[in-house]
Short mmCIF file of C-alpha atoms and ligand atoms in Angstrom, two decimals:
data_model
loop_
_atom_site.label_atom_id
_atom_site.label_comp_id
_atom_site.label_asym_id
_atom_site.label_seq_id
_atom_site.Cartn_x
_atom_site.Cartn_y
_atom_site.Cartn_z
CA UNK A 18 0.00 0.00 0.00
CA UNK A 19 0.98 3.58 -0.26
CA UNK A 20 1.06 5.50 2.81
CA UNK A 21 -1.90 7.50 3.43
CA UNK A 22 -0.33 10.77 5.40
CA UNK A 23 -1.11 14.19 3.84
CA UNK A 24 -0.47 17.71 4.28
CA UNK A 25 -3.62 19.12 2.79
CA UNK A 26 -2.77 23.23 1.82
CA UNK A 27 -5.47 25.40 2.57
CA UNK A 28 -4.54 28.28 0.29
CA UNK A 29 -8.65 29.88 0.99
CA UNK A 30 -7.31 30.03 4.60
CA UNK A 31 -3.71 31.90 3.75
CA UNK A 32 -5.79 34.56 1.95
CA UNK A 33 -8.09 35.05 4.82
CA UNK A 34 -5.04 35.49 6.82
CA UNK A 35 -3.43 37.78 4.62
CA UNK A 36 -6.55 40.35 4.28
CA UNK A 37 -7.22 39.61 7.97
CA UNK A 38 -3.21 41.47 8.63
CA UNK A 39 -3.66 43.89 6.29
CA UNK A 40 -6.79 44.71 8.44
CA UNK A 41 -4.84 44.91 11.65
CA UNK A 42 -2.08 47.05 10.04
CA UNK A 43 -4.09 49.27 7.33
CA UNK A 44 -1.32 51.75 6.82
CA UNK A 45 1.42 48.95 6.25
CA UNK A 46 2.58 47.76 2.88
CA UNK A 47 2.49 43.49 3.62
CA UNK A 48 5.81 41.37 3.23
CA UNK A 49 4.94 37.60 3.63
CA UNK A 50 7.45 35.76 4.80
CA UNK A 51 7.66 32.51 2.53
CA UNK A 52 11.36 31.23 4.13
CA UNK A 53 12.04 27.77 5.31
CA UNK A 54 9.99 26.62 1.92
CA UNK A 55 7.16 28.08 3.60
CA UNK A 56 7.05 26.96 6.58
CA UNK A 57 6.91 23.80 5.27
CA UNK A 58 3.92 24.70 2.88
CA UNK A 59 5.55 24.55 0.23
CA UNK A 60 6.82 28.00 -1.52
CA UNK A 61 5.35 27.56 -4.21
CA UNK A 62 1.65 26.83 -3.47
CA UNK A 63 2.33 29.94 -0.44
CA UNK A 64 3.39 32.42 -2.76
CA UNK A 65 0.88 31.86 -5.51
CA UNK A 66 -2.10 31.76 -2.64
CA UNK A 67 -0.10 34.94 -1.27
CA UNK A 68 0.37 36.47 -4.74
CA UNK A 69 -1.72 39.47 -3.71
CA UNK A 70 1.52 40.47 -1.08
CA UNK A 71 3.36 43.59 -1.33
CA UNK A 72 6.97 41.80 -1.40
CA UNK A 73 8.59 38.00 -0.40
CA UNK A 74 10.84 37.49 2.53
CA UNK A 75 13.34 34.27 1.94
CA UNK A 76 16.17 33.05 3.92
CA UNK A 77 18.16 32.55 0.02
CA UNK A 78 19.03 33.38 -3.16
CA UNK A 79 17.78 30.06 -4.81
CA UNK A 80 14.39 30.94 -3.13
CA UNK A 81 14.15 33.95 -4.45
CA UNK A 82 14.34 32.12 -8.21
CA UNK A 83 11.98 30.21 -7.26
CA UNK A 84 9.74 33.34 -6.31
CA UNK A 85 10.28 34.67 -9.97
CA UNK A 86 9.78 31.25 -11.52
CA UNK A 87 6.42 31.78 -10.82
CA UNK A 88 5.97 35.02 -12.24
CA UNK A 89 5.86 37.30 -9.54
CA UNK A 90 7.02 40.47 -10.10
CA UNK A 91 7.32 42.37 -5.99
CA UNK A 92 10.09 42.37 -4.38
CA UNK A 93 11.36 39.78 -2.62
CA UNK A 94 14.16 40.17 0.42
CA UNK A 95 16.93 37.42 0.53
CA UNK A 96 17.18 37.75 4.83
CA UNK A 97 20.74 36.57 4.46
CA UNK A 98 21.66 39.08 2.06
CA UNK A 99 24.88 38.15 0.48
CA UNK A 100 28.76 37.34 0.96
CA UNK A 101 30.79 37.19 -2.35
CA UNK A 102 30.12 39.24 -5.74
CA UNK A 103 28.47 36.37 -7.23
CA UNK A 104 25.89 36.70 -5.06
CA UNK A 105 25.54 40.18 -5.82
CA UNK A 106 25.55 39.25 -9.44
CA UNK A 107 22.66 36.89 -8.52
CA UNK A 108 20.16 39.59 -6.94
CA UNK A 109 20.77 41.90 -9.80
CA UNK A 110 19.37 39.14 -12.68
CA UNK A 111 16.72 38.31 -10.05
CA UNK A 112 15.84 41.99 -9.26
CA UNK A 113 15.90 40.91 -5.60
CA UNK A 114 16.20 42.76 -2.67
CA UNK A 115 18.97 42.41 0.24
CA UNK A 116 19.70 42.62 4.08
CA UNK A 117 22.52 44.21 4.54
CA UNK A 118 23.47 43.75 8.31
CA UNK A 119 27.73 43.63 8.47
CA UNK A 120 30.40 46.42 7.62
CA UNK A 121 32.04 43.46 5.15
CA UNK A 122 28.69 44.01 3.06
CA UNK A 123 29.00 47.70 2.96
CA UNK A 124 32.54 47.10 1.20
CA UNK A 125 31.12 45.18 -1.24
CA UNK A 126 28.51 47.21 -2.07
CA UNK A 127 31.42 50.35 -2.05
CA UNK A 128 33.33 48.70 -4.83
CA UNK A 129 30.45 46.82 -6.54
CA UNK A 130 30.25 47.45 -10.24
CA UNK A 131 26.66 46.59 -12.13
CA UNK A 132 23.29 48.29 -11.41
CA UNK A 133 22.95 49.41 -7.63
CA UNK A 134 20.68 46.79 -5.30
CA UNK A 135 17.64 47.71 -3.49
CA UNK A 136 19.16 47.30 0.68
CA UNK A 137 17.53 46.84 3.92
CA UNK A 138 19.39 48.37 6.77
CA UNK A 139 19.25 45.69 9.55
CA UNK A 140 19.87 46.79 12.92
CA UNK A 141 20.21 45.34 15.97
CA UNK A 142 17.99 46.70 18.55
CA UNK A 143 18.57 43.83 21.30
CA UNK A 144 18.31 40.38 19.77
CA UNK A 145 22.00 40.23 18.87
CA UNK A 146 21.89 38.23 16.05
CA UNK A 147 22.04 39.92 12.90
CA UNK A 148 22.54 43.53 12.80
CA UNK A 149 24.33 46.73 13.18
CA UNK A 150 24.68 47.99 16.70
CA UNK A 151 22.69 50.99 16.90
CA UNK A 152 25.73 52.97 17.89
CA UNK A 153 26.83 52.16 14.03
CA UNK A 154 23.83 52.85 12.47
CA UNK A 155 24.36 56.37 10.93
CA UNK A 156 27.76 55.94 9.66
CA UNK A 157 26.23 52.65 8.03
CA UNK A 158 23.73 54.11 6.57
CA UNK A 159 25.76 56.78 5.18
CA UNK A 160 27.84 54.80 3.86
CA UNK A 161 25.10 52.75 1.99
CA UNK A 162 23.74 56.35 0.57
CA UNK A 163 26.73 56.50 -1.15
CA UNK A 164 28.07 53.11 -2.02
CA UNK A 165 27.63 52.64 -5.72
CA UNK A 166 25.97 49.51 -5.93
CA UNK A 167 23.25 50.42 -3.42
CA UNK A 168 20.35 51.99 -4.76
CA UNK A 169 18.22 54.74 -2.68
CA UNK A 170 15.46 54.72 -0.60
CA UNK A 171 16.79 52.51 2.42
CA UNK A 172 14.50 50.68 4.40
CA UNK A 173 15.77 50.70 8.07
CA UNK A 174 15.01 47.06 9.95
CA UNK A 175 15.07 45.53 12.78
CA UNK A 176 13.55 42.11 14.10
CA UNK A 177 11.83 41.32 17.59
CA UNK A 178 12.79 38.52 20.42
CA UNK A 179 10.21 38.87 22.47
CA UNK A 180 7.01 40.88 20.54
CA UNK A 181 5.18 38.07 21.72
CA UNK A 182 5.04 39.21 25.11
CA UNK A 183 2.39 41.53 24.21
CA UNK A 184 2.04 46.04 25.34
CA UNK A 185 -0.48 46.11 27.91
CA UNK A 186 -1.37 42.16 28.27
CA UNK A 187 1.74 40.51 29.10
CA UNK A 188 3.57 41.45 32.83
CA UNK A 189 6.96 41.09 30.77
CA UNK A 190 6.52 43.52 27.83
CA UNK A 191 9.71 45.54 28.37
CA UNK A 192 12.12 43.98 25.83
CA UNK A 193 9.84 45.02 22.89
CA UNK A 194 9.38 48.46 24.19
CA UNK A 195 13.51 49.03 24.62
CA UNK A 196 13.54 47.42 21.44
CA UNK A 197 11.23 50.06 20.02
CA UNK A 198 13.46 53.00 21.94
CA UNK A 199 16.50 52.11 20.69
CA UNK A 200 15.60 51.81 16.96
CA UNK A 201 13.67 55.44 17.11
CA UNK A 202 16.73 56.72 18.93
CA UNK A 203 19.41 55.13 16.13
CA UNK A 204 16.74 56.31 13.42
CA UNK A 205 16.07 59.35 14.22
CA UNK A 206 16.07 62.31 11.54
CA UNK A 207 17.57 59.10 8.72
CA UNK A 208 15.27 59.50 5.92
CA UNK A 209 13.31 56.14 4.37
CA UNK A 210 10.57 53.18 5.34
CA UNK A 211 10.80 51.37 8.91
CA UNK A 212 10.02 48.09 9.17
CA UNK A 213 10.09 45.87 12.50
CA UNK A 214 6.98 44.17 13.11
CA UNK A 215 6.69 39.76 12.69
CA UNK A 216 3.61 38.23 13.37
CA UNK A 217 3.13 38.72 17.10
CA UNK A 218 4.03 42.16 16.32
CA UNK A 219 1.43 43.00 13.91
CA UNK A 220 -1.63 40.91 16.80
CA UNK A 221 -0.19 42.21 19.67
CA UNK A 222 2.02 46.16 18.68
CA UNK A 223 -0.01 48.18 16.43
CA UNK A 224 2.62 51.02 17.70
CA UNK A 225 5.20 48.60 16.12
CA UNK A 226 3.64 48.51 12.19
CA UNK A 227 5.77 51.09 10.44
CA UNK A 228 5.83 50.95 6.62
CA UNK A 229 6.24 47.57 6.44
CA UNK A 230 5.23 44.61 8.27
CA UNK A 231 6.57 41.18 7.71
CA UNK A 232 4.45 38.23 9.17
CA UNK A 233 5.17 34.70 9.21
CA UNK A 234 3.17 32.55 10.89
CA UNK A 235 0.22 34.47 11.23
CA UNK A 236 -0.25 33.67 7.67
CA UNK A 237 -0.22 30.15 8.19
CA UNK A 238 -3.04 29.97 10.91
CA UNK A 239 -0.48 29.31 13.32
CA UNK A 240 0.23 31.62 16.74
CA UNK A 241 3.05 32.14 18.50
CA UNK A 242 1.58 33.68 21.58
CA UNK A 243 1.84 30.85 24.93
CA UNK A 244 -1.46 29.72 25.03
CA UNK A 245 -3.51 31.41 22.49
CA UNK A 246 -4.61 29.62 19.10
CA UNK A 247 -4.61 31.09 15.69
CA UNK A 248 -8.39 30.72 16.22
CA UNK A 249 -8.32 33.08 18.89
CA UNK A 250 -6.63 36.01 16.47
CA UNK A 251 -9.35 35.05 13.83
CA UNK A 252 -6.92 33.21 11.72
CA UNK A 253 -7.48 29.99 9.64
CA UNK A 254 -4.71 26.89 9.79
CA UNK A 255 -3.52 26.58 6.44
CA UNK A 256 -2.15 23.17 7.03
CA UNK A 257 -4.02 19.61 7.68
CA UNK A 258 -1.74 16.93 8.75
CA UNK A 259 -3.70 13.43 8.43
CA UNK A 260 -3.48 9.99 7.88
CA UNK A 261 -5.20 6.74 8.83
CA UNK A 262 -5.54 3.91 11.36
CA UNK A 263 -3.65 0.62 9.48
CA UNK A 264 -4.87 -1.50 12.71
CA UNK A 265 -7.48 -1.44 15.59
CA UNK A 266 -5.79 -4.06 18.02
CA UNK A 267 -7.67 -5.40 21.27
CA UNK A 268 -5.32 -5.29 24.30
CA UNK A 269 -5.73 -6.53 27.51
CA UNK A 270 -5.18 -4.86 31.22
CA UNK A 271 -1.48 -4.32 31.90
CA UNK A 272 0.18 -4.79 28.86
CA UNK A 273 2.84 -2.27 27.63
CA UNK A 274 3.20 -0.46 23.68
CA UNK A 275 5.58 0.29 22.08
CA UNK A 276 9.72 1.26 22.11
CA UNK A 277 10.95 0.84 25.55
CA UNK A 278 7.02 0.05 26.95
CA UNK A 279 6.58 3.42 28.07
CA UNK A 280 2.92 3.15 28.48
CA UNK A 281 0.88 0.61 29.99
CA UNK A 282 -3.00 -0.30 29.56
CA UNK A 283 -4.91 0.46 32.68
CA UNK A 284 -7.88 -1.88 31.32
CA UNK A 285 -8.70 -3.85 28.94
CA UNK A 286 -8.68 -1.34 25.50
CA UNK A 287 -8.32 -1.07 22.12
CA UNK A 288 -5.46 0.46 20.70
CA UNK A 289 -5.55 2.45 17.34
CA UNK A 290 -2.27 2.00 14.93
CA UNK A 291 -2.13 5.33 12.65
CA UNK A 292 0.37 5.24 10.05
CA UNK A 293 2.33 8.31 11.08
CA UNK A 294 5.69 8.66 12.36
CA UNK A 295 8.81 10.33 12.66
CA UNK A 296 9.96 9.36 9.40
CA UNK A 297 6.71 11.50 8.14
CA UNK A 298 7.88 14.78 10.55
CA UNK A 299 5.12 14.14 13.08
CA UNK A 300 7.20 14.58 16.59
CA UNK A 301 8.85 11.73 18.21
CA UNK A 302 8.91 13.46 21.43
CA UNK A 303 4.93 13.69 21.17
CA UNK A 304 4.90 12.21 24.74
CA UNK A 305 1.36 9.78 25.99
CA UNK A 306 -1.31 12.75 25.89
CA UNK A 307 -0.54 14.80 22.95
CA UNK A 308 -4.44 15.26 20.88
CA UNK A 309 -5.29 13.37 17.62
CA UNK A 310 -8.82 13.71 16.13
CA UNK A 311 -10.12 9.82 15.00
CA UNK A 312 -13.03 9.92 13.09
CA UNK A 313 -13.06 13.90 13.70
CA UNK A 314 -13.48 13.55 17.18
CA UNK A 315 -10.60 13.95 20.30
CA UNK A 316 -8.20 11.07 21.65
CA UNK A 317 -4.51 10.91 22.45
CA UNK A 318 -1.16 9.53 21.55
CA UNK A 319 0.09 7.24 23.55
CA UNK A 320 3.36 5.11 24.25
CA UNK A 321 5.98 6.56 22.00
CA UNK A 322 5.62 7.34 18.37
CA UNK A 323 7.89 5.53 15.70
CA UNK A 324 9.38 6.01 12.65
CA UNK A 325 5.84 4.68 10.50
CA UNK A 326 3.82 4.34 13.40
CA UNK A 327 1.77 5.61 16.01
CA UNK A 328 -0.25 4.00 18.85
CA UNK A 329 -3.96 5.80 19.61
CA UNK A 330 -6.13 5.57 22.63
CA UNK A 331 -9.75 4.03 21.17
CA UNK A 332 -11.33 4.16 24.84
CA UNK A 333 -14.34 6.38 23.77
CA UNK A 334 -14.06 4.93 19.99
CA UNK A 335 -16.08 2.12 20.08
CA UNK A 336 -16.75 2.12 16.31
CA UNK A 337 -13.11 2.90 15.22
CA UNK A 338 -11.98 0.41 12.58
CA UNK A 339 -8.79 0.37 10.45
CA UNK A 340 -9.05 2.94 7.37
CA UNK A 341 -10.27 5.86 9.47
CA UNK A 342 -8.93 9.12 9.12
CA UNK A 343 -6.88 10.56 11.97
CA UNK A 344 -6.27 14.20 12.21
CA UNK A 345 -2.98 14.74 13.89
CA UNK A 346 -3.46 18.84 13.37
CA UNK A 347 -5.01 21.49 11.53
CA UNK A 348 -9.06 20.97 10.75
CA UNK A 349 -10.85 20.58 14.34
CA UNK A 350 -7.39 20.16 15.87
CA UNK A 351 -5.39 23.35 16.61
CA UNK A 352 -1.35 22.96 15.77
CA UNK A 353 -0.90 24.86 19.08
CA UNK A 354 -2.40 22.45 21.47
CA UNK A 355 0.23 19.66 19.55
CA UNK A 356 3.22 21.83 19.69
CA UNK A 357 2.92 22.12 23.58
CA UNK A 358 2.35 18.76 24.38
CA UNK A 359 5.48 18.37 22.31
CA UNK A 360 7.66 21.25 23.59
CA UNK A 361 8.04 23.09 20.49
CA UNK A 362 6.25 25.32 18.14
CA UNK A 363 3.91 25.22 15.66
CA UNK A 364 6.98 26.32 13.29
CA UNK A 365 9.16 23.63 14.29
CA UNK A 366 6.30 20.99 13.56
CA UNK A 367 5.21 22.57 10.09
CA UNK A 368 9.10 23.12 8.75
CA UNK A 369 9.38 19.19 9.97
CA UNK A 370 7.23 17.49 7.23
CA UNK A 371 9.16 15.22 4.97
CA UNK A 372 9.85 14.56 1.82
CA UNK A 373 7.28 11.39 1.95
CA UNK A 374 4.74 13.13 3.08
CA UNK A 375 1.91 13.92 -0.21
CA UNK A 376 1.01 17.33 -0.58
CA UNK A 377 -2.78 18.10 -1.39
CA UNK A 378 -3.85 21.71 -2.26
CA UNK A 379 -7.62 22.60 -0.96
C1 LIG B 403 10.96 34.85 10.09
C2 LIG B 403 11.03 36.33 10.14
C3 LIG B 403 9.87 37.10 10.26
C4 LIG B 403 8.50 36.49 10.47
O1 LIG B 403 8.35 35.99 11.78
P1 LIG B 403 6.96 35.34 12.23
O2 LIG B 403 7.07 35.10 13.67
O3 LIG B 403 6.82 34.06 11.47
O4 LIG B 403 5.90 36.31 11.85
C5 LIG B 403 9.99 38.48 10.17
N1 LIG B 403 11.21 39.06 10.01
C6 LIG B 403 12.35 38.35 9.92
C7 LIG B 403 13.65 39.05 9.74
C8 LIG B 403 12.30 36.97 9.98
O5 LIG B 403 13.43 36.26 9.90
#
């Protein structure tokens, strides 16, 4: 048999998303981030359902082909931005847009022959990652004004830790409002577009919106806020990880399943085997607990998944038999509720998918 797991695309639900941010951030100009192929939507069937974005944020050069493979013509920002003139070479035939966040970048663009790129000014306001400390922001940005192969119009950036932690709801706002302080401060009086916000942002620091925003995983239905559901910010999943029971198996009172008999029947029960596994991205650390939807409606994982397989609780499923469809997350099962009993994300469970996984568009 082929196996029967899918990651159904719900490209209805990333357009509801995407007019449901521009609602939230009416004066911002829209930059969906499509990185990480997606977040694991594939980037092709997110940027054609997105197609109605202002610009395309990718982590790479090759995605950014990909982006004009498919026709679109807005810009799209490589996040990495470049290191050699090849690269350089590269976002000139693509038209794309770059980061530039290190001084080596600002000699390349100095000495750079060719037609000038379009640059965003990344500074770092606190996450120390990528960035220019704020300290260097003016003579960076000088420097940019005049480097050859930069073109005008700089849009000055900067990226949250901790926007999450939302103004006025969260007891632990304060590194998003320093982070706000010391951009305006390194900003101040430098001409050209801001942009800052990510998803959490853009739900939960309207003061934060600027020119441009740049969500994520807002437009995948997915939240990043500890304890709230994409549901809860009136947006749709976009993703529907399912598959099927291969086996309903009677087992009595006491017995053990699975790899290193974690979990042990406290009666006599039946247990549901989904094909799923960590081979197909769904979490191995998915401890006993973690929700499934058989037959649409609510059970649990339990002893510990494998690479094809899964065991299900059927107390409650009387009628279960082999061939059912089990939801492991998206319709009538929110992503967040299986990324904490996990430990993780929604992200992190989305970008996991694998290759053998069969990709439906709805
Ligand atoms: C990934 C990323 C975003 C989007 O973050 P979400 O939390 O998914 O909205 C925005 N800006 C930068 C620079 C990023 O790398």
């Amino acid at each position: 048999m082929s196996r029967p797991v899918t990651a159904t695309i719900h490209t209805d639900a990333m357009r509801h998303n995407l007019a449901s941010i521009r609602a939230r951030a009416p004066s911002s100009r829209v930059m969906a981030m499509v990185k990480a192929d997606g977040y694991g939507h594939g980037l092709e069937t997110a940027a054609s359902a997105l197609r109605e974005a202002d610009a395309f944020g990718v982590a790479a050069i090759d995605d950014a082909r990909r982006i004009r493979a498919l026709g679109l013509v807005q810009p799209v920002l490589v996040l990495s931005g470049f290191d050699s003139t090849a690269d350089l070479e590269q976002l000139r035939e693509l038209d794309a847009d770059s980061i530039v966040h290190h001084a080596a970048q600002l000699e390349m663009l100095e000495q750079a022959q060719g037609a000038p790129i379009r640059c965003w000014l990344k500074i770092d306001t606190g996450m120390h990652r990528l960035g220019f400390a704020p300290e260097a922001v003016r003579e960076a940005h000088a420097r940019l004004c005049a480097a050859r192969g930069a073109a005008g119009n700089i849009v000055l950036m900067s990226h949250f830790a901790s926007s999450d932690e939302f103004e006025g709801v969260s007891p632990d706002s304060r590194q998003t409002r320093e982070q706000l302080q010391v951009f305006a401060d390194a900003t101040a009086g430098l001409p050209g577009p801001r942009s800052l916000a990510n998803s959490a942002a853009v739900l939960g620091w309207p003061g934060s919106h600027g020119d441009w925003v740049r969500p994520g995983g807002a437009l995948y239905g997915m939240s990043v806020v500890a304890g709230r559901t994409a549901a809860d910010f009136g947006l749709q999943p976009a993703m529907t990880f399912a598959t099927r029971l291969l086996a309903v198996n009677r087992i009595a009172k006491g017995e053990h399943i699975g790899y290193s008999a974690t979990w042990e029947t406290p009666e006599d029960m039946c247990i549901g085997v989904a094909a799923v596994g960590y081979g197909d991205g769904y979490p191995r650390h998915a401890p006993a607990g973690t929700p499934v939807l058989v037959n649409g409606s609510p059970t649990q994982v339990v002893g510990r998944v494998s690479m094809d397989l899964a065991t299900i609780d059927l107390r409650g499923h009387p009628d279960a038999r082999a061939g059912d469809p089990v939801v492991l997350w998206g319709d009538g099962l929110p992503i967040e509720s299986v990324a904490q009993a996990s430990g993780t994300i929604a992200y992190e469970l989305t970008c996991s998918i694998t290759r053998r996984v069969r990709f439906l568009e709805a």
